[in-house]
mmCIF file of C-alpha atoms in Angstrom:
data_model
loop_
_atom_site.group_PDB
_atom_site.id
_atom_site.type_symbol
_atom_site.label_atom_id
_atom_site.label_comp_id
_atom_site.label_asym_id
_atom_site.label_seq_id
_atom_site.Cartn_x
_atom_site.Cartn_y
_atom_site.Cartn_z
ATOM 1 C CA UNK A 211 7.126 13.774 -8.387
ATOM 2 C CA UNK A 212 3.686 13.682 -10.012
ATOM 3 C CA UNK A 213 0.295 13.753 -8.407
ATOM 4 C CA UNK A 214 -1.728 10.559 -8.461
ATOM 5 C CA UNK A 215 -4.179 11.566 -11.215
ATOM 6 C CA UNK A 216 -2.121 9.901 -13.948
ATOM 7 C CA UNK A 217 -1.863 6.753 -11.824
ATOM 8 C CA UNK A 218 -5.645 6.716 -11.327
ATOM 9 C CA UNK A 219 -6.036 6.940 -15.122
ATOM 10 C CA UNK A 220 -3.568 4.067 -15.658
ATOM 11 C CA UNK A 221 -5.478 1.963 -13.118
ATOM 12 C CA UNK A 222 -8.769 2.667 -14.915
ATOM 13 C CA UNK A 223 -7.214 1.699 -18.254
ATOM 14 C CA UNK A 224 -5.778 -1.523 -16.846
ATOM 15 C CA UNK A 225 -9.062 -2.463 -15.182
ATOM 16 C CA UNK A 226 -10.815 -1.848 -18.514
ATOM 17 C CA UNK A 227 -8.377 -4.256 -20.173
ATOM 18 C CA UNK A 228 -6.717 -1.601 -22.314
ATOM 19 C CA UNK A 229 -3.809 -0.527 -20.136
ATOM 20 C CA UNK A 230 -0.224 -1.686 -20.098
ATOM 21 C CA UNK A 231 1.034 -3.220 -16.852
ATOM 22 C CA UNK A 232 4.549 -1.813 -17.315
ATOM 23 C CA UNK A 233 3.192 1.689 -17.843
ATOM 24 C CA UNK A 234 0.986 1.246 -14.767
ATOM 25 C CA UNK A 235 3.929 0.225 -12.590
ATOM 26 C CA UNK A 236 6.019 3.082 -13.987
ATOM 27 C CA UNK A 237 3.279 5.542 -13.110
ATOM 28 C CA UNK A 238 3.053 4.148 -9.573
ATOM 29 C CA UNK A 239 6.795 4.625 -9.160
ATOM 30 C CA UNK A 240 6.552 8.295 -10.288
ATOM 31 C CA UNK A 241 3.359 9.148 -8.395
ATOM 32 C CA UNK A 242 3.108 11.135 -5.189
ATOM 33 C CA UNK A 243 1.046 8.873 -2.930
ATOM 34 C CA UNK A 244 -0.828 9.924 0.191
ATOM 35 C CA UNK A 245 -0.418 7.360 2.969
ATOM 36 C CA UNK A 246 -2.463 7.824 6.173
ATOM 37 C CA UNK A 247 -0.487 7.858 9.414
ATOM 38 C CA UNK A 248 -1.401 6.260 12.691
ATOM 39 C CA UNK A 249 0.600 6.353 15.919
ATOM 40 C CA UNK A 250 3.793 7.322 14.113
ATOM 41 C CA UNK A 251 3.613 4.719 11.362
ATOM 42 C CA UNK A 252 1.979 4.136 8.027
ATOM 43 C CA UNK A 253 -1.564 2.792 7.990
ATOM 44 C CA UNK A 254 -1.483 -0.848 6.925
ATOM 45 C CA UNK A 255 -3.686 -3.904 7.042
ATOM 46 C CA UNK A 256 -3.280 -7.623 6.531
ATOM 47 C CA UNK A 257 -5.083 -9.736 4.009
ATOM 48 C CA UNK A 258 -4.126 -13.078 2.480
ATOM 49 C CA UNK A 259 -0.850 -13.315 4.400
ATOM 50 C CA UNK A 260 0.335 -9.960 3.040
ATOM 51 C CA UNK A 261 0.765 -6.633 4.842
ATOM 52 C CA UNK A 262 -0.777 -3.945 2.604
ATOM 53 C CA UNK A 263 0.270 -0.297 2.804
ATOM 54 C CA UNK A 264 -2.811 1.810 2.064
ATOM 55 C CA UNK A 265 -1.895 4.560 -0.416
ATOM 56 C CA UNK A 266 -4.122 7.065 -2.186
ATOM 57 C CA UNK A 267 -3.860 8.945 -5.457
ATOM 58 C CA UNK A 268 -5.185 12.174 -3.967
ATOM 59 C CA UNK A 269 -7.039 13.846 -1.134
ATOM 60 C CA UNK A 270 -10.432 12.925 -2.628
ATOM 61 C CA UNK A 271 -9.558 9.215 -2.611
ATOM 62 C CA UNK A 272 -8.270 9.528 0.951
ATOM 63 C CA UNK A 273 -11.522 11.265 1.966
ATOM 64 C CA UNK A 274 -13.551 8.380 0.502
ATOM 65 C CA UNK A 275 -11.456 6.017 2.617
ATOM 66 C CA UNK A 276 -12.170 8.110 5.733
ATOM 67 C CA UNK A 277 -15.903 8.001 4.965
ATOM 68 C CA UNK A 278 -15.734 4.249 4.429
ATOM 69 C CA UNK A 279 -13.958 3.786 7.768
ATOM 70 C CA UNK A 280 -16.653 5.900 9.449
ATOM 71 C CA UNK A 281 -19.384 3.657 8.012
ATOM 72 C CA UNK A 282 -17.524 0.506 9.125
ATOM 73 C CA UNK A 283 -16.850 1.744 12.630
ATOM 74 C CA UNK A 284 -20.207 3.437 13.062
ATOM 75 C CA UNK A 285 -18.357 6.563 14.156
ATOM 76 C CA UNK A 286 -19.067 9.730 12.186
ATOM 77 C CA UNK A 287 -15.944 11.123 13.859
ATOM 78 C CA UNK A 288 -13.723 9.102 11.485
ATOM 79 C CA UNK A 289 -15.008 11.025 8.471
ATOM 80 C CA UNK A 290 -14.645 14.513 9.978
ATOM 81 C CA UNK A 291 -11.472 14.190 12.048
ATOM 82 C CA UNK A 292 -8.270 15.472 10.460
ATOM 83 C CA UNK A 293 -6.349 12.645 8.832
ATOM 84 C CA UNK A 294 -2.591 12.949 8.961
ATOM 85 C CA UNK A 295 -0.782 11.535 5.977
ATOM 86 C CA UNK A 296 2.662 11.265 4.473
ATOM 87 C CA UNK A 297 3.358 12.178 0.869
ATOM 88 C CA UNK A 298 5.641 9.487 -0.482
ATOM 89 C CA UNK A 299 6.906 8.708 -3.924
ATOM 90 C CA UNK A 300 5.648 5.305 -5.088
ATOM 91 C CA UNK A 301 9.229 4.240 -5.829
ATOM 92 C CA UNK A 302 10.187 4.938 -2.206
ATOM 93 C CA UNK A 303 7.313 2.789 -0.970
ATOM 94 C CA UNK A 304 8.334 -0.076 -3.253
ATOM 95 C CA UNK A 305 12.115 0.128 -2.973
ATOM 96 C CA UNK A 306 12.701 1.271 0.615
ATOM 97 C CA UNK A 307 9.683 0.910 2.862
ATOM 98 C CA UNK A 308 8.292 -2.450 1.696
ATOM 99 C CA UNK A 309 11.688 -4.218 2.105
ATOM 100 C CA UNK A 310 12.057 -2.827 5.651
ATOM 101 C CA UNK A 311 8.740 -4.281 6.803
ATOM 102 C CA UNK A 312 10.239 -7.722 7.405
ATOM 103 C CA UNK A 313 7.286 -9.642 5.973
ATOM 104 C CA UNK A 314 5.521 -9.998 2.624
ATOM 105 C CA UNK A 315 4.119 -6.539 1.867
ATOM 106 C CA UNK A 316 2.539 -4.711 -1.043
ATOM 107 C CA UNK A 317 0.652 -1.523 -1.834
ATOM 108 C CA UNK A 318 -3.141 -1.206 -1.919
ATOM 109 C CA UNK A 319 -4.065 1.889 -3.932
ATOM 110 C CA UNK A 320 -7.398 3.693 -3.436
ATOM 111 C CA UNK A 321 -8.946 0.825 -1.449
ATOM 112 C CA UNK A 322 -12.230 2.673 -0.868
ATOM 113 C CA UNK A 323 -12.902 2.862 -4.619
ATOM 114 C CA UNK A 324 -14.216 -0.541 -5.713
ATOM 115 C CA UNK A 325 -13.930 0.382 -9.393
ATOM 116 C CA UNK A 326 -10.663 2.307 -9.076
ATOM 117 C CA UNK A 327 -8.556 0.307 -6.647
ATOM 118 C CA UNK A 328 -5.474 -1.723 -7.506
ATOM 119 C CA UNK A 329 -3.215 -4.047 -5.543
ATOM 120 C CA UNK A 330 0.524 -4.183 -6.173
ATOM 121 C CA UNK A 331 1.576 -7.461 -4.517
ATOM 122 C CA UNK A 332 5.022 -8.435 -3.224
ATOM 123 C CA UNK A 333 5.949 -10.061 -6.538
ATOM 124 C CA UNK A 334 9.016 -9.952 -8.769
ATOM 125 C CA UNK A 335 8.983 -6.947 -11.058
ATOM 126 C CA UNK A 336 6.995 -4.920 -8.522
ATOM 127 C CA UNK A 337 9.046 -5.041 -5.315
ATOM 128 C CA UNK A 338 12.778 -5.805 -5.089
ATOM 129 C CA UNK A 339 13.502 -9.471 -5.810
ATOM 130 C CA UNK A 340 14.979 -9.873 -2.310
ATOM 131 C CA UNK A 341 11.488 -9.448 -0.789
ATOM 132 C CA UNK A 342 9.351 -10.844 -3.617
ATOM 133 C CA UNK A 343 7.399 -13.905 -2.525
ATOM 134 C CA UNK A 344 7.796 -15.469 -5.973
ATOM 135 C CA UNK A 345 11.590 -15.056 -6.215
ATOM 136 C CA UNK A 346 13.166 -18.384 -7.270
ATOM 137 C CA UNK A 347 15.451 -18.606 -4.221
ATOM 138 C CA UNK A 348 12.513 -18.047 -1.863
ATOM 139 C CA UNK A 349 10.369 -20.608 -3.663
ATOM 140 C CA UNK A 350 13.211 -23.150 -3.685
ATOM 141 C CA UNK A 351 13.792 -22.813 0.058
ATOM 142 C CA UNK A 352 10.132 -22.532 0.948
ATOM 143 C CA UNK A 353 10.762 -19.655 3.329
ATOM 144 C CA UNK A 354 9.980 -16.022 3.580
ATOM 145 C CA UNK A 355 10.283 -13.262 6.156
ATOM 146 C CA UNK A 356 6.948 -14.188 7.737
ATOM 147 C CA UNK A 357 8.153 -17.743 8.442
ATOM 148 C CA UNK A 358 11.127 -16.970 10.694
ATOM 149 C CA UNK A 359 12.107 -20.202 12.407
ATOM 150 C CA UNK A 360 12.707 -18.511 15.761
ATOM 151 C CA UNK A 361 9.242 -16.944 15.733
ATOM 152 C CA UNK A 362 10.567 -13.416 16.167
ATOM 153 C CA UNK A 363 9.086 -10.425 14.458
ATOM 154 C CA UNK A 364 10.522 -6.941 14.359
ATOM 155 C CA UNK A 365 8.135 -4.003 14.395
ATOM 156 C CA UNK A 366 9.118 -1.076 12.198
ATOM 157 C CA UNK A 367 7.793 2.461 12.277
ATOM 158 C CA UNK A 368 6.071 1.662 8.988
ATOM 159 C CA UNK A 369 4.408 -1.409 10.475
ATOM 160 C CA UNK A 370 1.470 0.102 12.357
ATOM 161 C CA UNK A 371 -2.180 -0.740 12.040
ATOM 162 C CA UNK A 372 -4.776 1.268 13.928
ATOM 163 C CA UNK A 373 -6.892 -0.907 16.163
ATOM 164 C CA UNK A 374 -5.156 -4.092 15.086
ATOM 165 C CA UNK A 375 -4.965 -5.705 11.680
ATOM 166 C CA UNK A 376 -7.531 -4.780 9.081
#
């Protein structure tokens, strides 16, 4: 398990147009990610019909997120309170946790860093094909986990968002 510094470098290279997407994904899979916890689950938010797991390349990136949340909420307490987090291998997030969420889900890395963030969407080649929104069998049938015909939704321990959806 590697710290997230190499992943942050790969993200910077890719954003500059010089990086390799396969190397970037490989680095995500090897990286130790810090994922904030809330009420027993991983901190997530929804955007564009996708549930995003917020993951950070290191404690500094997580601290910037805490400061950003404090500015948004108007509560200085968010930036100084202790933030609990899980250390998870990127491969575990992609291969185990994302598929268990029961809806289209991806990873949002370093979301408080406008020039250093990166989204890894629920697409083939990133997440398992069984949960990829662009998998041929899902496209052919026009369905996905978020469109259950009976309207049910299962909540998983990894499916928690503080204060509602972000």
